[in-house]
Amino acid sequence: MIRVTLIGAGNVAQHLISTFLTATGIEIVQVYSRNSTTVIPGIGVDKIVSNYSDLKEADVYIIAVSDDAIASVSSQLPFENRLVVHTSGAAPLDALNDNNRKGVFYPLQTFTKGKQVDFKTIPMCLETVEPQDYFIVEKVARAISDDVHAINSHQRKALHVAAVFVNNFTNYLYQLGHEICIENHVPFDILKPLILETAEKLLTLSPKEAQTGPAKRHDVSTIQAHESFLSNENQSTIYKILTQSIQNHGKKL
């Protein structure tokens, strides 16, 4: 049985807590929350603490807070030489204080409050300073996921940047598409089969192979018609940048 303590009670922490509660071989020792009145489903009030001095011994302490708070939180932990990991995709291993053994327990997925995810399919990206500590975080990861990887800090940063492109940026493009539909009294739902088909193609094709559209075809008349149609400056600017980038992929813009 691996004893786990969560430091933080936000979005990522709540998702981890939910999956740990049903995982075999994992015991949640405590959850630290700055708010002493925090209610966490499945966790008794006796296990929720709001003072670092009340933290009991655990096999691993998982810091699930904002990237900017990792260094501050880890420096306030009142013990030494215990295994402390963070869940960030962007923060380096060195963001953690040197008083304790350090590691990373990064679930590569987007988490939304109230939207359950299947952790079994989530890639877990792991890193530790000490080789013996890797076996601990690996055991925790394999208790909740079937997709576990040893990823160093440089690789994790690359993955996080790539994730911003394929997730955050694409979702923003969905938002722009939604605005265009609403402005022109067209239901956005009409586009959803297209969105799903594009995503599903990537299961068998590379993104380069799956690329279609007027920019890929260098369809000048269609591109000019689109640019003339877009009166919103932000939409027009992004359309032009992406069109040029597709046409000149691999070349300097």
PDB file of C-alpha atoms in Angstrom:
ATOM      1  CA  MET A   1       0.000   0.000   0.000  1.00  0.00           C
ATOM      2  CA  ILE A   2       1.438   3.374  -1.055  1.00  0.00           C
ATOM      3  CA  ARG A   3       0.483   6.186   1.324  1.00  0.00           C
ATOM      4  CA  VAL A   4      -0.207   9.436  -0.526  1.00  0.00           C
ATOM      5  CA  THR A   5      -0.822  12.964   0.718  1.00  0.00           C
ATOM      6  CA  LEU A   6      -2.187  15.652  -1.606  1.00  0.00           C
ATOM      7  CA  ILE A   7      -0.992  19.220  -1.109  1.00  0.00           C
ATOM      8  CA  GLY A   8      -3.708  21.340  -2.674  1.00  0.00           C
ATOM      9  CA  ALA A   9      -7.444  20.957  -3.177  1.00  0.00           C
ATOM     10  CA  GLY A  10      -7.953  22.588  -6.562  1.00  0.00           C
ATOM     11  CA  ASN A  11      -8.995  21.168  -9.921  1.00  0.00           C
ATOM     12  CA  VAL A  12      -6.109  18.749 -10.565  1.00  0.00           C
ATOM     13  CA  ALA A  13      -5.999  17.673  -6.920  1.00  0.00           C
ATOM     14  CA  GLN A  14      -9.723  16.925  -6.913  1.00  0.00           C
ATOM     15  CA  HIS A  15      -9.402  14.730 -10.004  1.00  0.00           C
ATOM     16  CA  LEU A  16      -6.446  12.859  -8.495  1.00  0.00           C
ATOM     17  CA  ILE A  17      -8.281  12.377  -5.222  1.00  0.00           C
ATOM     18  CA  SER A  18     -11.311  10.984  -7.040  1.00  0.00           C
ATOM     19  CA  THR A  19      -9.255   8.394  -8.928  1.00  0.00           C
ATOM     20  CA  PHE A  20      -7.034   7.516  -5.931  1.00  0.00           C
ATOM     21  CA  LEU A  21     -10.138   6.687  -3.908  1.00  0.00           C
ATOM     22  CA  THR A  22     -10.972   3.871  -6.321  1.00  0.00           C
ATOM     23  CA  ALA A  23      -7.400   2.714  -7.032  1.00  0.00           C
ATOM     24  CA  THR A  24      -5.994  -0.524  -5.658  1.00  0.00           C
ATOM     25  CA  GLY A  25      -2.894  -0.150  -3.521  1.00  0.00           C
ATOM     26  CA  ILE A  26      -3.283   3.586  -2.805  1.00  0.00           C
ATOM     27  CA  GLU A  27      -4.164   5.081   0.568  1.00  0.00           C
ATOM     28  CA  ILE A  28      -4.854   8.804   0.876  1.00  0.00           C
ATOM     29  CA  VAL A  29      -3.318   9.821   4.190  1.00  0.00           C
ATOM     30  CA  GLN A  30      -4.321  13.488   4.112  1.00  0.00           C
ATOM     31  CA  VAL A  31      -5.281  16.402   1.897  1.00  0.00           C
ATOM     32  CA  TYR A  32      -3.883  19.851   2.625  1.00  0.00           C
ATOM     33  CA  SER A  33      -6.160  22.794   1.816  1.00  0.00           C
ATOM     34  CA  ARG A  34      -5.631  26.443   2.714  1.00  0.00           C
ATOM     35  CA  ASN A  35      -9.347  26.624   3.484  1.00  0.00           C
ATOM     36  CA  SER A  36     -10.125  24.644   6.634  1.00  0.00           C
ATOM     37  CA  THR A  37     -13.791  24.344   5.602  1.00  0.00           C
ATOM     38  CA  THR A  38     -13.061  22.679   2.253  1.00  0.00           C
ATOM     39  CA  VAL A  39     -15.401  19.790   1.468  1.00  0.00           C
ATOM     40  CA  ILE A  40     -13.857  16.978  -0.604  1.00  0.00           C
ATOM     41  CA  PRO A  41     -16.151  14.112  -1.664  1.00  0.00           C
ATOM     42  CA  GLY A  42     -14.937  10.812  -0.247  1.00  0.00           C
ATOM     43  CA  ILE A  43     -12.468  12.408   2.184  1.00  0.00           C
ATOM     44  CA  GLY A  44     -13.440  12.693   5.841  1.00  0.00           C
ATOM     45  CA  VAL A  45     -12.945  16.017   7.596  1.00  0.00           C
ATOM     46  CA  ASP A  46     -10.381  14.333   9.854  1.00  0.00           C
ATOM     47  CA  LYS A  47      -8.088  13.900   6.836  1.00  0.00           C
ATOM     48  CA  ILE A  48      -8.290  17.516   5.653  1.00  0.00           C
ATOM     49  CA  VAL A  49      -5.677  19.809   7.209  1.00  0.00           C
ATOM     50  CA  SER A  50      -4.950  23.500   6.741  1.00  0.00           C
ATOM     51  CA  ASN A  51      -1.645  23.698   8.619  1.00  0.00           C
ATOM     52  CA  TYR A  52       1.546  22.201   7.232  1.00  0.00           C
ATOM     53  CA  SER A  53       2.568  21.268  10.767  1.00  0.00           C
ATOM     54  CA  ASP A  54      -0.360  18.821  10.886  1.00  0.00           C
ATOM     55  CA  LEU A  55       0.924  16.742   7.959  1.00  0.00           C
ATOM     56  CA  LYS A  56       1.566  13.122   8.872  1.00  0.00           C
ATOM     57  CA  GLU A  57       4.178  10.847   7.349  1.00  0.00           C
ATOM     58  CA  ALA A  58       3.401   9.501   3.868  1.00  0.00           C
ATOM     59  CA  ASP A  59       5.315   7.685   1.145  1.00  0.00           C
ATOM     60  CA  VAL A  60       4.842  10.531  -1.313  1.00  0.00           C
ATOM     61  CA  TYR A  61       3.504  14.079  -1.100  1.00  0.00           C
ATOM     62  CA  ILE A  62       1.907  15.312  -4.328  1.00  0.00           C
ATOM     63  CA  ILE A  63       1.891  19.096  -4.703  1.00  0.00           C
ATOM     64  CA  ALA A  64      -1.032  19.987  -6.979  1.00  0.00           C
ATOM     65  CA  VAL A  65      -1.031  23.785  -6.987  1.00  0.00           C
ATOM     66  CA  SER A  66      -0.438  26.517  -9.580  1.00  0.00           C
ATOM     67  CA  ASP A  67       3.025  26.556 -11.143  1.00  0.00           C
ATOM     68  CA  ASP A  68       3.918  29.861  -9.482  1.00  0.00           C
ATOM     69  CA  ALA A  69       3.101  28.462  -6.030  1.00  0.00           C
ATOM     70  CA  ILE A  70       5.155  25.251  -6.213  1.00  0.00           C
ATOM     71  CA  ALA A  71       8.401  26.738  -4.886  1.00  0.00           C
ATOM     72  CA  SER A  72       6.679  28.546  -2.029  1.00  0.00           C
ATOM     73  CA  VAL A  73       4.590  25.551  -0.989  1.00  0.00           C
ATOM     74  CA  SER A  74       7.483  23.092  -1.108  1.00  0.00           C
ATOM     75  CA  SER A  75       9.676  25.418   0.976  1.00  0.00           C
ATOM     76  CA  GLN A  76       7.025  25.511   3.746  1.00  0.00           C
ATOM     77  CA  LEU A  77       6.838  21.758   4.255  1.00  0.00           C
ATOM     78  CA  PRO A  78       8.043  21.116   7.836  1.00  0.00           C
ATOM     79  CA  PHE A  79      10.040  17.948   7.171  1.00  0.00           C
ATOM     80  CA  GLU A  80      13.114  16.755   5.304  1.00  0.00           C
ATOM     81  CA  ASN A  81      14.234  13.848   3.134  1.00  0.00           C
ATOM     82  CA  ARG A  82      10.726  12.768   2.154  1.00  0.00           C
ATOM     83  CA  LEU A  83       9.541  12.269  -1.431  1.00  0.00           C
ATOM     84  CA  VAL A  84       7.775  15.386  -2.722  1.00  0.00           C
ATOM     85  CA  VAL A  85       6.538  15.659  -6.310  1.00  0.00           C
ATOM     86  CA  HIS A  86       4.642  18.279  -8.299  1.00  0.00           C
ATOM     87  CA  THR A  87       2.070  17.789 -11.065  1.00  0.00           C
ATOM     88  CA  SER A  88       3.120  20.579 -13.431  1.00  0.00           C
ATOM     89  CA  GLY A  89       3.937  20.119 -17.089  1.00  0.00           C
ATOM     90  CA  ALA A  90       5.901  23.367 -17.309  1.00  0.00           C
ATOM     91  CA  ALA A  91       7.639  23.787 -13.942  1.00  0.00           C
ATOM     92  CA  PRO A  92      11.139  22.274 -13.704  1.00  0.00           C
ATOM     93  CA  LEU A  93      12.108  19.659 -11.172  1.00  0.00           C
ATOM     94  CA  ASP A  94      14.212  22.316  -9.446  1.00  0.00           C
ATOM     95  CA  ALA A  95      11.080  24.308  -8.585  1.00  0.00           C
ATOM     96  CA  LEU A  96      10.855  21.996  -5.576  1.00  0.00           C
ATOM     97  CA  ASN A  97      12.798  22.796  -2.430  1.00  0.00           C
ATOM     98  CA  ASP A  98      16.031  20.875  -1.835  1.00  0.00           C
ATOM     99  CA  ASN A  99      15.028  19.879   1.705  1.00  0.00           C
ATOM    100  CA  ASN A 100      13.224  16.844   0.327  1.00  0.00           C
ATOM    101  CA  ARG A 101      13.664  14.230  -2.388  1.00  0.00           C
ATOM    102  CA  LYS A 102      12.188  15.569  -5.604  1.00  0.00           C
ATOM    103  CA  GLY A 103      10.063  14.265  -8.434  1.00  0.00           C
ATOM    104  CA  VAL A 104       7.354  14.998 -10.985  1.00  0.00           C
ATOM    105  CA  PHE A 105       3.973  13.273 -11.321  1.00  0.00           C
ATOM    106  CA  TYR A 106       2.472  14.924 -14.417  1.00  0.00           C
ATOM    107  CA  PRO A 107      -0.847  13.713 -15.868  1.00  0.00           C
ATOM    108  CA  LEU A 108      -0.913  14.929 -19.480  1.00  0.00           C
ATOM    109  CA  GLN A 109      -4.567  15.805 -19.818  1.00  0.00           C
ATOM    110  CA  THR A 110      -6.905  18.771 -19.650  1.00  0.00           C
ATOM    111  CA  PHE A 111      -9.004  18.845 -16.486  1.00  0.00           C
ATOM    112  CA  THR A 112     -12.295  20.685 -16.164  1.00  0.00           C
ATOM    113  CA  LYS A 113     -14.197  21.033 -12.903  1.00  0.00           C
ATOM    114  CA  GLY A 114     -17.138  18.656 -12.820  1.00  0.00           C
ATOM    115  CA  LYS A 115     -16.049  16.732 -15.948  1.00  0.00           C
ATOM    116  CA  GLN A 116     -14.821  13.248 -15.052  1.00  0.00           C
ATOM    117  CA  VAL A 117     -11.951  11.734 -17.022  1.00  0.00           C
ATOM    118  CA  ASP A 118     -10.746   8.144 -17.377  1.00  0.00           C
ATOM    119  CA  PHE A 119      -7.287   8.114 -15.811  1.00  0.00           C
ATOM    120  CA  LYS A 120      -6.575   4.691 -17.305  1.00  0.00           C
ATOM    121  CA  THR A 121      -6.051   6.389 -20.680  1.00  0.00           C
ATOM    122  CA  ILE A 122      -4.107   9.417 -19.394  1.00  0.00           C
ATOM    123  CA  PRO A 123      -0.343   9.473 -20.064  1.00  0.00           C
ATOM    124  CA  MET A 124       1.497   9.814 -16.753  1.00  0.00           C
ATOM    125  CA  CYS A 125       4.880  11.517 -17.161  1.00  0.00           C
ATOM    126  CA  LEU A 126       7.259  10.742 -14.306  1.00  0.00           C
ATOM    127  CA  GLU A 127      10.652  12.023 -13.190  1.00  0.00           C
ATOM    128  CA  THR A 128      12.668  11.707  -9.991  1.00  0.00           C
ATOM    129  CA  VAL A 129      16.159  12.645  -8.876  1.00  0.00           C
ATOM    130  CA  GLU A 130      16.802   9.365  -7.057  1.00  0.00           C
ATOM    131  CA  PRO A 131      16.290   6.122  -9.026  1.00  0.00           C
ATOM    132  CA  GLN A 132      14.725   4.359  -6.030  1.00  0.00           C
ATOM    133  CA  ASP A 133      12.075   7.087  -5.808  1.00  0.00           C
ATOM    134  CA  TYR A 134      11.018   6.447  -9.389  1.00  0.00           C
ATOM    135  CA  PHE A 135       9.676   3.035  -8.408  1.00  0.00           C
ATOM    136  CA  ILE A 136       7.394   4.688  -5.839  1.00  0.00           C
ATOM    137  CA  VAL A 137       5.865   7.231  -8.240  1.00  0.00           C
ATOM    138  CA  GLU A 138       5.670   4.571 -10.947  1.00  0.00           C
ATOM    139  CA  LYS A 139       3.677   2.307  -8.643  1.00  0.00           C
ATOM    140  CA  VAL A 140       1.269   5.154  -7.882  1.00  0.00           C
ATOM    141  CA  ALA A 141       0.959   5.996 -11.587  1.00  0.00           C
ATOM    142  CA  ARG A 142       0.327   2.393 -12.649  1.00  0.00           C
ATOM    143  CA  ALA A 143      -2.392   2.100 -10.026  1.00  0.00           C
ATOM    144  CA  ILE A 144      -4.444   4.674 -11.938  1.00  0.00           C
ATOM    145  CA  SER A 145      -3.146   4.633 -15.533  1.00  0.00           C
ATOM    146  CA  ASP A 146      -2.173   2.132 -18.230  1.00  0.00           C
ATOM    147  CA  ASP A 147       0.074   4.704 -19.958  1.00  0.00           C
ATOM    148  CA  VAL A 148       3.181   5.527 -17.879  1.00  0.00           C
ATOM    149  CA  HIS A 149       6.363   7.205 -19.181  1.00  0.00           C
ATOM    150  CA  ALA A 150       9.745   8.252 -17.799  1.00  0.00           C
ATOM    151  CA  ILE A 151      10.037  11.834 -19.078  1.00  0.00           C
ATOM    152  CA  ASN A 152      12.846  14.246 -18.156  1.00  0.00           C
ATOM    153  CA  SER A 153      12.299  17.966 -17.540  1.00  0.00           C
ATOM    154  CA  HIS A 154      13.313  19.034 -21.056  1.00  0.00           C
ATOM    155  CA  GLN A 155      11.007  16.480 -22.662  1.00  0.00           C
ATOM    156  CA  ARG A 156       8.175  17.445 -20.339  1.00  0.00           C
ATOM    157  CA  LYS A 157       8.557  21.112 -21.287  1.00  0.00           C
ATOM    158  CA  ALA A 158       8.400  20.126 -24.968  1.00  0.00           C
ATOM    159  CA  LEU A 159       5.272  18.051 -24.327  1.00  0.00           C
ATOM    160  CA  HIS A 160       3.647  20.925 -22.448  1.00  0.00           C
ATOM    161  CA  VAL A 161       4.323  23.382 -25.276  1.00  0.00           C
ATOM    162  CA  ALA A 162       3.007  20.865 -27.803  1.00  0.00           C
ATOM    163  CA  ALA A 163      -0.072  20.344 -25.622  1.00  0.00           C
ATOM    164  CA  VAL A 164      -0.767  24.084 -25.656  1.00  0.00           C
ATOM    165  CA  PHE A 165      -0.793  23.983 -29.456  1.00  0.00           C
ATOM    166  CA  VAL A 166      -3.018  20.902 -29.820  1.00  0.00           C
ATOM    167  CA  ASN A 167      -5.350  21.686 -26.925  1.00  0.00           C
ATOM    168  CA  ASN A 168      -5.467  25.307 -25.755  1.00  0.00           C
ATOM    169  CA  PHE A 169      -4.866  26.929 -29.147  1.00  0.00           C
ATOM    170  CA  THR A 170      -7.224  24.610 -31.015  1.00  0.00           C
ATOM    171  CA  ASN A 171      -9.940  25.210 -28.419  1.00  0.00           C
ATOM    172  CA  TYR A 172      -9.470  28.962 -28.931  1.00  0.00           C
ATOM    173  CA  LEU A 173      -9.962  28.393 -32.662  1.00  0.00           C
ATOM    174  CA  TYR A 174     -13.176  26.538 -31.800  1.00  0.00           C
ATOM    175  CA  GLN A 175     -14.188  29.640 -29.871  1.00  0.00           C
ATOM    176  CA  LEU A 176     -13.540  31.850 -32.907  1.00  0.00           C
ATOM    177  CA  GLY A 177     -15.504  29.444 -35.100  1.00  0.00           C
ATOM    178  CA  HIS A 178     -18.338  29.538 -32.565  1.00  0.00           C
ATOM    179  CA  GLU A 179     -18.346  33.354 -32.665  1.00  0.00           C
ATOM    180  CA  ILE A 180     -18.494  33.371 -36.479  1.00  0.00           C
ATOM    181  CA  CYS A 181     -21.442  30.963 -36.388  1.00  0.00           C
ATOM    182  CA  ILE A 182     -23.319  32.982 -33.767  1.00  0.00           C
ATOM    183  CA  GLU A 183     -22.677  36.261 -35.604  1.00  0.00           C
ATOM    184  CA  ASN A 184     -24.143  34.770 -38.767  1.00  0.00           C
ATOM    185  CA  HIS A 185     -27.043  32.871 -37.150  1.00  0.00           C
ATOM    186  CA  VAL A 186     -25.683  29.410 -37.903  1.00  0.00           C
ATOM    187  CA  PRO A 187     -25.727  26.663 -35.222  1.00  0.00           C
ATOM    188  CA  PHE A 188     -22.213  25.712 -34.134  1.00  0.00           C
ATOM    189  CA  ASP A 189     -23.397  22.099 -33.703  1.00  0.00           C
ATOM    190  CA  ILE A 190     -23.237  21.702 -37.487  1.00  0.00           C
ATOM    191  CA  LEU A 191     -19.422  21.814 -37.197  1.00  0.00           C
ATOM    192  CA  LYS A 192     -19.109  19.148 -34.502  1.00  0.00           C
ATOM    193  CA  PRO A 193     -19.018  16.114 -36.862  1.00  0.00           C
ATOM    194  CA  LEU A 194     -16.189  17.856 -38.740  1.00  0.00           C
ATOM    195  CA  ILE A 195     -14.297  18.453 -35.483  1.00  0.00           C
ATOM    196  CA  LEU A 196     -14.681  14.805 -34.464  1.00  0.00           C
ATOM    197  CA  GLU A 197     -13.644  13.463 -37.881  1.00  0.00           C
ATOM    198  CA  THR A 198     -10.505  15.620 -37.891  1.00  0.00           C
ATOM    199  CA  ALA A 199      -9.528  14.382 -34.438  1.00  0.00           C
ATOM    200  CA  GLU A 200     -10.244  10.746 -35.312  1.00  0.00           C
ATOM    201  CA  LYS A 201      -8.071  10.922 -38.438  1.00  0.00           C
ATOM    202  CA  LEU A 202      -5.069  11.546 -36.213  1.00  0.00           C
ATOM    203  CA  LEU A 203      -5.454   8.042 -34.804  1.00  0.00           C
ATOM    204  CA  THR A 204      -4.236   6.651 -38.136  1.00  0.00           C
ATOM    205  CA  LEU A 205      -2.609   9.599 -39.945  1.00  0.00           C
ATOM    206  CA  SER A 206       0.087  12.113 -39.086  1.00  0.00           C
ATOM    207  CA  PRO A 207      -1.134  15.737 -38.744  1.00  0.00           C
ATOM    208  CA  LYS A 208       0.723  16.584 -41.966  1.00  0.00           C
ATOM    209  CA  GLU A 209      -1.085  13.801 -43.834  1.00  0.00           C
ATOM    210  CA  ALA A 210      -4.438  14.859 -42.392  1.00  0.00           C
ATOM    211  CA  GLN A 211      -4.088  18.539 -43.354  1.00  0.00           C
ATOM    212  CA  THR A 212      -6.714  19.732 -45.849  1.00  0.00           C
ATOM    213  CA  GLY A 213      -8.316  23.048 -46.742  1.00  0.00           C
ATOM    214  CA  PRO A 214      -7.798  26.070 -49.018  1.00  0.00           C
ATOM    215  CA  ALA A 215      -4.393  26.976 -47.545  1.00  0.00           C
ATOM    216  CA  LYS A 216      -3.073  23.465 -48.156  1.00  0.00           C
ATOM    217  CA  ARG A 217      -4.443  23.555 -51.737  1.00  0.00           C
ATOM    218  CA  HIS A 218      -3.210  27.145 -52.307  1.00  0.00           C
ATOM    219  CA  ASP A 219      -6.767  28.007 -53.349  1.00  0.00           C
ATOM    220  CA  VAL A 220      -6.198  31.752 -53.774  1.00  0.00           C
ATOM    221  CA  SER A 221      -9.745  32.747 -54.737  1.00  0.00           C
ATOM    222  CA  THR A 222     -11.267  31.004 -51.704  1.00  0.00           C
ATOM    223  CA  ILE A 223      -8.671  32.471 -49.339  1.00  0.00           C
ATOM    224  CA  GLN A 224      -9.307  35.984 -50.674  1.00  0.00           C
ATOM    225  CA  ALA A 225     -13.053  35.483 -50.324  1.00  0.00           C
ATOM    226  CA  HIS A 226     -12.622  34.380 -46.704  1.00  0.00           C
ATOM    227  CA  GLU A 227     -10.390  37.360 -45.915  1.00  0.00           C
ATOM    228  CA  SER A 228     -12.953  39.726 -47.432  1.00  0.00           C
ATOM    229  CA  PHE A 229     -15.735  38.098 -45.421  1.00  0.00           C
ATOM    230  CA  LEU A 230     -13.970  38.451 -42.057  1.00  0.00           C
ATOM    231  CA  SER A 231     -14.658  41.968 -40.808  1.00  0.00           C
ATOM    232  CA  ASN A 232     -13.463  41.151 -37.281  1.00  0.00           C
ATOM    233  CA  GLU A 233      -9.825  42.225 -37.130  1.00  0.00           C
ATOM    234  CA  ASN A 234      -8.776  39.529 -34.654  1.00  0.00           C
ATOM    235  CA  GLN A 235     -10.388  36.752 -36.700  1.00  0.00           C
ATOM    236  CA  SER A 236      -8.910  38.125 -39.930  1.00  0.00           C
ATOM    237  CA  THR A 237      -5.394  38.419 -38.479  1.00  0.00           C
ATOM    238  CA  ILE A 238      -5.393  34.869 -37.147  1.00  0.00           C
ATOM    239  CA  TYR A 239      -6.809  33.547 -40.435  1.00  0.00           C
ATOM    240  CA  LYS A 240      -3.986  35.216 -42.398  1.00  0.00           C
ATOM    241  CA  ILE A 241      -1.248  34.034 -39.994  1.00  0.00           C
ATOM    242  CA  LEU A 242      -2.437  30.419 -40.023  1.00  0.00           C
ATOM    243  CA  THR A 243      -2.948  30.401 -43.784  1.00  0.00           C
ATOM    244  CA  GLN A 244       0.568  31.698 -44.372  1.00  0.00           C
ATOM    245  CA  SER A 245       2.013  29.256 -41.843  1.00  0.00           C
ATOM    246  CA  ILE A 246       0.345  26.272 -43.539  1.00  0.00           C
ATOM    247  CA  GLN A 247       1.533  27.377 -46.956  1.00  0.00           C
ATOM    248  CA  ASN A 248       5.082  28.046 -45.808  1.00  0.00           C
ATOM    249  CA  HIS A 249       5.392  25.215 -43.276  1.00  0.00           C
ATOM    250  CA  GLY A 250       9.024  24.695 -42.377  1.00  0.00           C
ATOM    251  CA  LYS A 251      10.013  28.055 -43.834  1.00  0.00           C
ATOM    252  CA  LYS A 252      10.551  31.368 -42.059  1.00  0.00           C
ATOM    253  CA  LEU A 253       7.379  33.467 -42.085  1.00  0.00           C
TER     254      LEU A 253
END
